[in-house]
Coordinates of C-alpha atoms and ligand atoms in Angstrom, one line a residue:
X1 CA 0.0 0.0 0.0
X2 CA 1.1 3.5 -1.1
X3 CA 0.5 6.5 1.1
X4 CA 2.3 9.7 1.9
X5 CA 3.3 8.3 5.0
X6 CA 4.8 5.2 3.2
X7 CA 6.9 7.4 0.7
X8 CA 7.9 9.6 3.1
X9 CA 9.2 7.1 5.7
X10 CA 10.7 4.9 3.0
X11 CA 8.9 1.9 4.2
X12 CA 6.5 -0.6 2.7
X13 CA 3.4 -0.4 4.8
X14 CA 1.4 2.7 6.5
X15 CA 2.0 1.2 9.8
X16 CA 3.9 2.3 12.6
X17 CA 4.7 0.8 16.2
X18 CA 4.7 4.0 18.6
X19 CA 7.4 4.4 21.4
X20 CA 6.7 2.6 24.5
X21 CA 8.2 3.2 27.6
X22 CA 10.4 -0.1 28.8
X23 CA 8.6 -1.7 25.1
X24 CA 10.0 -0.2 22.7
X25 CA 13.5 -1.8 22.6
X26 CA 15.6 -2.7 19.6
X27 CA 14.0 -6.2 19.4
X28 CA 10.8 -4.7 18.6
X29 CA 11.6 -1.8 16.5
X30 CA 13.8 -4.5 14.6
X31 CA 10.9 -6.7 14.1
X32 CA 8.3 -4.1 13.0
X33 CA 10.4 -2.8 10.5
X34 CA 11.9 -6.0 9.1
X35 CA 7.7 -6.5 8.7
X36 CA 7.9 -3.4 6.6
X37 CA 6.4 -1.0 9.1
X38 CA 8.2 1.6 11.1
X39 CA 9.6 0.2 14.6
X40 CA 10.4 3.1 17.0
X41 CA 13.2 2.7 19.6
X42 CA 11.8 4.6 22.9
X43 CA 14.9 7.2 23.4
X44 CA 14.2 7.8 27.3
X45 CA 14.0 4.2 28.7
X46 CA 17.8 4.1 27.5
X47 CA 18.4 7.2 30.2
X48 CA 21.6 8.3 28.6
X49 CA 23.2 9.4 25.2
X50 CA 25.7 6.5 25.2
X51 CA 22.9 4.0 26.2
X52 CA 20.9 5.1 23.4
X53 CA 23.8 4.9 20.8
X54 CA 24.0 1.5 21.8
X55 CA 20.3 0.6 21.0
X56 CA 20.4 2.1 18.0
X57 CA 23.5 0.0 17.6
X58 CA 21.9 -3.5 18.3
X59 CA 18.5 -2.3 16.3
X60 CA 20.8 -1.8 12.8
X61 CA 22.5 -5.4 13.8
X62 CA 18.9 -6.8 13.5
X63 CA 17.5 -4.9 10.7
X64 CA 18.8 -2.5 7.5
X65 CA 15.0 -1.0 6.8
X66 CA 14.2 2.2 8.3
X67 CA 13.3 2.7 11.7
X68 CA 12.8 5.2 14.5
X69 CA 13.8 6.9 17.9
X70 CA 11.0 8.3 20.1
X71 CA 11.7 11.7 21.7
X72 CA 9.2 12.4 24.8
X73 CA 9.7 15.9 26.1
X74 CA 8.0 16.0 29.9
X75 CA 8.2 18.4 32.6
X76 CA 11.5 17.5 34.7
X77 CA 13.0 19.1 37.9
X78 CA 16.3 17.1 36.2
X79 CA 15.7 17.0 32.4
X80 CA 17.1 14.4 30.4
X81 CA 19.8 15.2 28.4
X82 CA 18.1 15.8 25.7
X83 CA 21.2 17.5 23.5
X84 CA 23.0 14.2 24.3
X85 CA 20.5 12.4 22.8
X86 CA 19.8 14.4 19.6
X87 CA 23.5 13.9 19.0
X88 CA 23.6 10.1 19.0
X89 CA 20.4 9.9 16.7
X90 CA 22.3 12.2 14.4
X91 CA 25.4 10.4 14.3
X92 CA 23.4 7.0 13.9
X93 CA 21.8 8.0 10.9
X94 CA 18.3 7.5 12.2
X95 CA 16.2 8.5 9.3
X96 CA 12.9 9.5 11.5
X97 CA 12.8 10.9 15.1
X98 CA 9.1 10.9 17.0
X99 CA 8.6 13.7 19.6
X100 CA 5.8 13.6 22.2
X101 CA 5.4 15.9 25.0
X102 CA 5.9 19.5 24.8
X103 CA 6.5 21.5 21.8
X104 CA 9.3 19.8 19.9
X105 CA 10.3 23.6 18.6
X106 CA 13.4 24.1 20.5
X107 CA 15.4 20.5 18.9
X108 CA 13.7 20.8 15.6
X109 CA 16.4 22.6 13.6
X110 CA 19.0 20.1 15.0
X111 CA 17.1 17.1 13.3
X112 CA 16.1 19.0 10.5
X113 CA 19.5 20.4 9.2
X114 CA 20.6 16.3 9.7
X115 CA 18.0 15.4 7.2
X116 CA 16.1 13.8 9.9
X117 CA 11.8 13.7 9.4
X118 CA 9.9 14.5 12.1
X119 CA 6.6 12.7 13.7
X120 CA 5.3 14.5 16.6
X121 CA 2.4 12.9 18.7
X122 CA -0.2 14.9 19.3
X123 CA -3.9 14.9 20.8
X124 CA -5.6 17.6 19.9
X125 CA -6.4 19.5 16.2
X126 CA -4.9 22.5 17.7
X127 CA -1.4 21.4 18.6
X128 CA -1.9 19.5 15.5
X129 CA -1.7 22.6 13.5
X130 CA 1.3 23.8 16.0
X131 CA 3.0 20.9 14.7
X132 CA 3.1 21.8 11.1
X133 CA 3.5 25.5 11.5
X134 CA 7.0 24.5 13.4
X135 CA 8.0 22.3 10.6
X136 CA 6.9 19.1 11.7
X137 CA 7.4 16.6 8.7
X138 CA 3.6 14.4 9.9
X139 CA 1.9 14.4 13.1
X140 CA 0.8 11.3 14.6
X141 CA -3.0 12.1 16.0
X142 CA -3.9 10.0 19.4
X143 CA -7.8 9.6 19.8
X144 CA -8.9 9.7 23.2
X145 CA -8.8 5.8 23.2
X146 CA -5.3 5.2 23.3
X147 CA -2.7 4.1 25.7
X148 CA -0.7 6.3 27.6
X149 CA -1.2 10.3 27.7
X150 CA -4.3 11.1 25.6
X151 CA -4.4 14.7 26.9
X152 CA -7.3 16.4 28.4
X153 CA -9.8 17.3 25.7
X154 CA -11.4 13.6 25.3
X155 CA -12.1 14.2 21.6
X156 CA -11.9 10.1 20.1
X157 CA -11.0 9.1 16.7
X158 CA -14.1 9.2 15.3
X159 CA -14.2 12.8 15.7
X160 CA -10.4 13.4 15.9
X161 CA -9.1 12.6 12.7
X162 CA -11.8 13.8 10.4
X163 CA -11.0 17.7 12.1
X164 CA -7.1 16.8 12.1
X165 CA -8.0 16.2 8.1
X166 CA -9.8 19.7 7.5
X167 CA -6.9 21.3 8.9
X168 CA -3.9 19.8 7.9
X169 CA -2.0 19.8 5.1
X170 CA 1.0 17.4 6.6
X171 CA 0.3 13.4 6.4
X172 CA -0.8 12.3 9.8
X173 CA -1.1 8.7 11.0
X174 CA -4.3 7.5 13.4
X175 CA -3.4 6.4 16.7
X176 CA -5.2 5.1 19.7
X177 CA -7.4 2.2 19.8
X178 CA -6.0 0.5 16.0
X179 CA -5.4 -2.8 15.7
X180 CA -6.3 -4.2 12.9
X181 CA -6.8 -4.4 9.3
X182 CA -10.6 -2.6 9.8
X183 CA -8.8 0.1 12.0
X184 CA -6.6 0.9 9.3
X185 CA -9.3 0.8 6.5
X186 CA -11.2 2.9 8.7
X187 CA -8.3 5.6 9.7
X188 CA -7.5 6.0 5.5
X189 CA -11.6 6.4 5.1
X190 CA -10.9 9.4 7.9
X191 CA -8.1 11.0 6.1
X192 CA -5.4 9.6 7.8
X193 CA -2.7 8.2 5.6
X194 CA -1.6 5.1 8.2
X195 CA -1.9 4.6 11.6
X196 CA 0.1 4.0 14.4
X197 CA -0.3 1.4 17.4
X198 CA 1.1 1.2 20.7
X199 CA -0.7 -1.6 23.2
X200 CA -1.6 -3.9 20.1
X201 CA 2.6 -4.6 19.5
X202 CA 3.2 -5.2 23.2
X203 CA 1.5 -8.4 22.5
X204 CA 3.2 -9.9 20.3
X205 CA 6.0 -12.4 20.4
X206 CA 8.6 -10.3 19.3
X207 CA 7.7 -7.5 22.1
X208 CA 10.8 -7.5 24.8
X209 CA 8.2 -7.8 27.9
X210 CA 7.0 -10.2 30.6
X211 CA 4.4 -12.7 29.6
X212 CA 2.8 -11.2 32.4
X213 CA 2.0 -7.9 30.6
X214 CA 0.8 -9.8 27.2
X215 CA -1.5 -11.9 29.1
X216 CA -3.1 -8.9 31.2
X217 CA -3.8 -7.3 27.9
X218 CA -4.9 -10.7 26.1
X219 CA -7.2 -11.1 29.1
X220 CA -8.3 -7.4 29.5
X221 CA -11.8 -6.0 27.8
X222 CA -12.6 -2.5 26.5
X223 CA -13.9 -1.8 30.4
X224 CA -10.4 -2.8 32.4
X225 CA -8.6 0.8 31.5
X226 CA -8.9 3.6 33.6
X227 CA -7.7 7.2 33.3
X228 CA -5.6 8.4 36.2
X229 CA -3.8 11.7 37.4
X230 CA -6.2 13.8 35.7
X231 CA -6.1 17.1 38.4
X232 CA -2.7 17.0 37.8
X233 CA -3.5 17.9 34.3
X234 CA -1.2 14.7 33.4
X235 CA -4.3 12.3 32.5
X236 CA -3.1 8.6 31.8
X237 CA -5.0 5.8 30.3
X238 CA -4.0 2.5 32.4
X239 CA -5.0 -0.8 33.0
X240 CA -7.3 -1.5 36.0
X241 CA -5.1 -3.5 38.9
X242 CA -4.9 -3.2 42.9
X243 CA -2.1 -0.2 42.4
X244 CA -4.3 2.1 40.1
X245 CA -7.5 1.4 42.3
X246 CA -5.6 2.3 45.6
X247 CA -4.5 5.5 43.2
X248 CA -7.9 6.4 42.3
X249 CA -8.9 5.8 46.0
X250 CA -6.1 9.1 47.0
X251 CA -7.8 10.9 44.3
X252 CA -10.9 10.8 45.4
X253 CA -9.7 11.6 48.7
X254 CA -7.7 14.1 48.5
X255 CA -9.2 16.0 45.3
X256 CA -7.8 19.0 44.1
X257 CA -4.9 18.8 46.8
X258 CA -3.9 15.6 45.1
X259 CA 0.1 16.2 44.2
X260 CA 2.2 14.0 42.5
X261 CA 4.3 13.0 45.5
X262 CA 1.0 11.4 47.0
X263 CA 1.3 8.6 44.2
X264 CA 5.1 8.1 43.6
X265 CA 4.6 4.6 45.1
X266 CA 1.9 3.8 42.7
X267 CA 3.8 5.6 39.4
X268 CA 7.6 6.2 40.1
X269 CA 10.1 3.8 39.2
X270 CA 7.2 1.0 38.1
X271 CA 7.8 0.2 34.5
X272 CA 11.2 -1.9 34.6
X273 CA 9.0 -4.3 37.9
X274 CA 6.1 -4.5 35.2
X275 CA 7.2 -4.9 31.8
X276 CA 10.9 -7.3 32.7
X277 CA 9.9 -8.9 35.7
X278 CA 6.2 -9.2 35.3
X279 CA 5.3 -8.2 38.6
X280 CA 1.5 -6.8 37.6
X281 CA 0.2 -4.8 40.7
X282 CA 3.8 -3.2 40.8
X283 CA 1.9 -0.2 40.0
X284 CA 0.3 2.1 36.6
X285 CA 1.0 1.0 33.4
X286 CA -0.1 2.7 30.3
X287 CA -2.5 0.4 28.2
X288 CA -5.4 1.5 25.5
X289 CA -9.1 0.4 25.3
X290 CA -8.0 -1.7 22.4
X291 CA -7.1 -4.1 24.8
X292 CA -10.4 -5.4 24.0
X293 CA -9.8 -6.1 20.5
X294 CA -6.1 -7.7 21.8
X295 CA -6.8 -12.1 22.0
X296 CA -3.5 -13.3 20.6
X297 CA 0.0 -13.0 20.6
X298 CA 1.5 -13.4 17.1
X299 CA 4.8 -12.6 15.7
X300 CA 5.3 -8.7 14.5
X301 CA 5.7 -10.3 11.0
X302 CA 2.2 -12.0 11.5
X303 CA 0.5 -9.2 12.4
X304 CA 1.5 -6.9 10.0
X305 CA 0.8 -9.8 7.3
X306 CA -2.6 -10.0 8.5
X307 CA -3.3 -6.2 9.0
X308 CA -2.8 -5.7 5.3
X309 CA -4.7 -8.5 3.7
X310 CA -7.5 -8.2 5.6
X311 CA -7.7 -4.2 4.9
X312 CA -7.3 -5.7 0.8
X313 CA -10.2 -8.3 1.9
X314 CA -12.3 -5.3 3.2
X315 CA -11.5 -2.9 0.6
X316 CA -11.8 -5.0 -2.6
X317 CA -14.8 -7.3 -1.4
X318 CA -17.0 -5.6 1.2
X319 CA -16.8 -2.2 0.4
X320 CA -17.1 -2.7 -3.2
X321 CA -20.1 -5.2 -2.1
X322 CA -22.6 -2.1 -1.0
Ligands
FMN1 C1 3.0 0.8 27.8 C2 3.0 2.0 26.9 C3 4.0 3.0 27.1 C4 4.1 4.1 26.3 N1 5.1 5.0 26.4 C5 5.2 6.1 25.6 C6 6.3 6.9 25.7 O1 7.3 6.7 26.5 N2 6.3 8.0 24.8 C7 5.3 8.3 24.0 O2 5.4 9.2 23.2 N3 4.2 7.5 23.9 C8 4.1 6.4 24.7 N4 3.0 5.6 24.6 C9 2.0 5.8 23.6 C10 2.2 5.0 22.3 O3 3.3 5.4 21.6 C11 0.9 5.2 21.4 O4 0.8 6.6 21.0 C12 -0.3 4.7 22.0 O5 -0.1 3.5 22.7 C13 -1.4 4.5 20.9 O6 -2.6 4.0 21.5 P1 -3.0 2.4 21.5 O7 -2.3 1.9 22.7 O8 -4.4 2.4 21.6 O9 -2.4 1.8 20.3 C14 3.0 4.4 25.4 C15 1.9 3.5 25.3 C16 1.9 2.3 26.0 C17 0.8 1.3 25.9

């Protein structure tokens, strides 16, 4: 399949796998691309420049197709070093960067003068638009569905990526709750020219990650997330366990005086317990509502396989059926 996304990334399907904290390792980036979509190493899980270099290093040993580094810029009394980090990715070669986070402004002539393309996750139409007056290359639109930050406006997909369409003029990609071939059929019929997926490549065999964590989702429906730190103006979607109940308990309790030191036992430090040693209620993990539509555990090449000829099954026989 052809799309501006496809010819701009240089790869062979409109699909990409979006960076995942603890996830989104060189195995997995590796294996998506090798499938012909995008893989994105997750830049900040590395925690230094000359960790990253060396997962960009392992990630070229396993594949030559294109693939990614995920930038997320967050609020920090001790900010990455971001700089650092830039400078590996440039001297790597890594043909496409993904920003999240705050405004992406202040790094983007680095990446650009390198050559480098620029994705930058966003959740609203507005920020969107940001995006592509900075110079943003595409913008990858997250639907209120998805896993991990989806912002605080609540606008899903539905609604999302047909406004992101009257307004851009840059490719985006549909994130948030896609999974399959009838998501992406559905996210090209809304404009978008791919789409992106976070919690659907966790499960697969390929994803670097406890069994634990593949068998919560496998087991999860489209009721077990829940969105948490929302007065902190930091809203998370998660999955439902003991941790993110006794969360939701201090919220309730403490309301507006909720801070973020109240729930560092539920949120700080949690990933690496979760996703490596599979220890569940270790606390909040990011997970979408696609969960629900998550009951196997293929390989990355598998997946992708079936994505695409079930979108070719939907396009050339059902919708030319009506
Ligand atoms: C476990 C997990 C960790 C994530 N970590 C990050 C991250 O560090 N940076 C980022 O930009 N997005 C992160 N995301 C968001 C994904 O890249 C993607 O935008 C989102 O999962 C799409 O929604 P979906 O899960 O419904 O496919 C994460 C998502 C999950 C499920």
């Amino acid at each position: 399949m052809k799309t501006k996304i496809t010819e701009l990334f240089g790869i062979e399907h409109p699909i990409i796998q979006g960076g995942m904290h603890h996830v989104g390792f060189a195995e997995l980036a590796a294996a998506v691309s090798n499938a012909g979509g995008l893989g994105t190493i997750t830049g900040l899980t590395q925690g230094t420049p000359e960790k990253l270099a060396n997962e960009i290093a392992r990630c070229k040993e396993m594949t030559d197709k294109p693939f990614a580094v995920n930038l997320t810029f967050l609020p920090s009394l001790t900010p990455p070093d971001y700089p650092g980090l830039i400078k590996e990715i440039i001297d790597a070669g890594v043909p496409v960067v993904e920003t999240a986070g705050r405004n992406p402004a202040e790094y983007l002539p680095a990446l650009k003068e390198a050559g480098i393309k620029v994705i930058h996750k966003c959740t609203s139409v507005r920020h969107s638009i940001k995006a592509q007056s900075i110079g943003c290359d595409a913008v990858s639109v997250d639907g209120f569905e998805c896993g991990g930050h989806p912002g605080e406006d609540d606008i899903p997909n539905f609604i999302l990526l047909p406004r992101a369409a009257e307004e851009l003029e840059i490719p985006f990609v549909a994130s948030g709750g896609m999974a399959d071939g009838r998501s992406l059929v559905a996210a090209m019929a809304l404009g978008a020219e791919g789409m992106n997926m976070g919690t659907r490549f966790i499960v697969t065999q390929d994803a670097p990650v406890h069994q634990n964590v593949k068998e919560a989702i496998v087991n999860a429906t489209e009721l077990d997330t829940r969105l948490i730190m929302r007065s902190l103006t930091n809203t998370e979607r998660v999955l439902n366990n003991e941790a993110v109940e006794r969360l939701m308990e201090k919220e309730k309790r403490l309301g507006d005086d909720l801070k973020f030191e109240d729930i560092l036992d539920e949120v700080a430090g949690v990933y690496p317990k979760i996703m490596h040693e599979g220890t569940m209620e270790a606390g909040a993990w990011s997970c979408g509502m696609v969960a629900g539509l998550v009951n196997d555990i293929p390989t990355v090449q598998d997946l992708i396989n079936n994505i695409m000829s079930q979108a070719d099954e939907i396009i050339k026989s059902r919708l030319q059926n009506f």
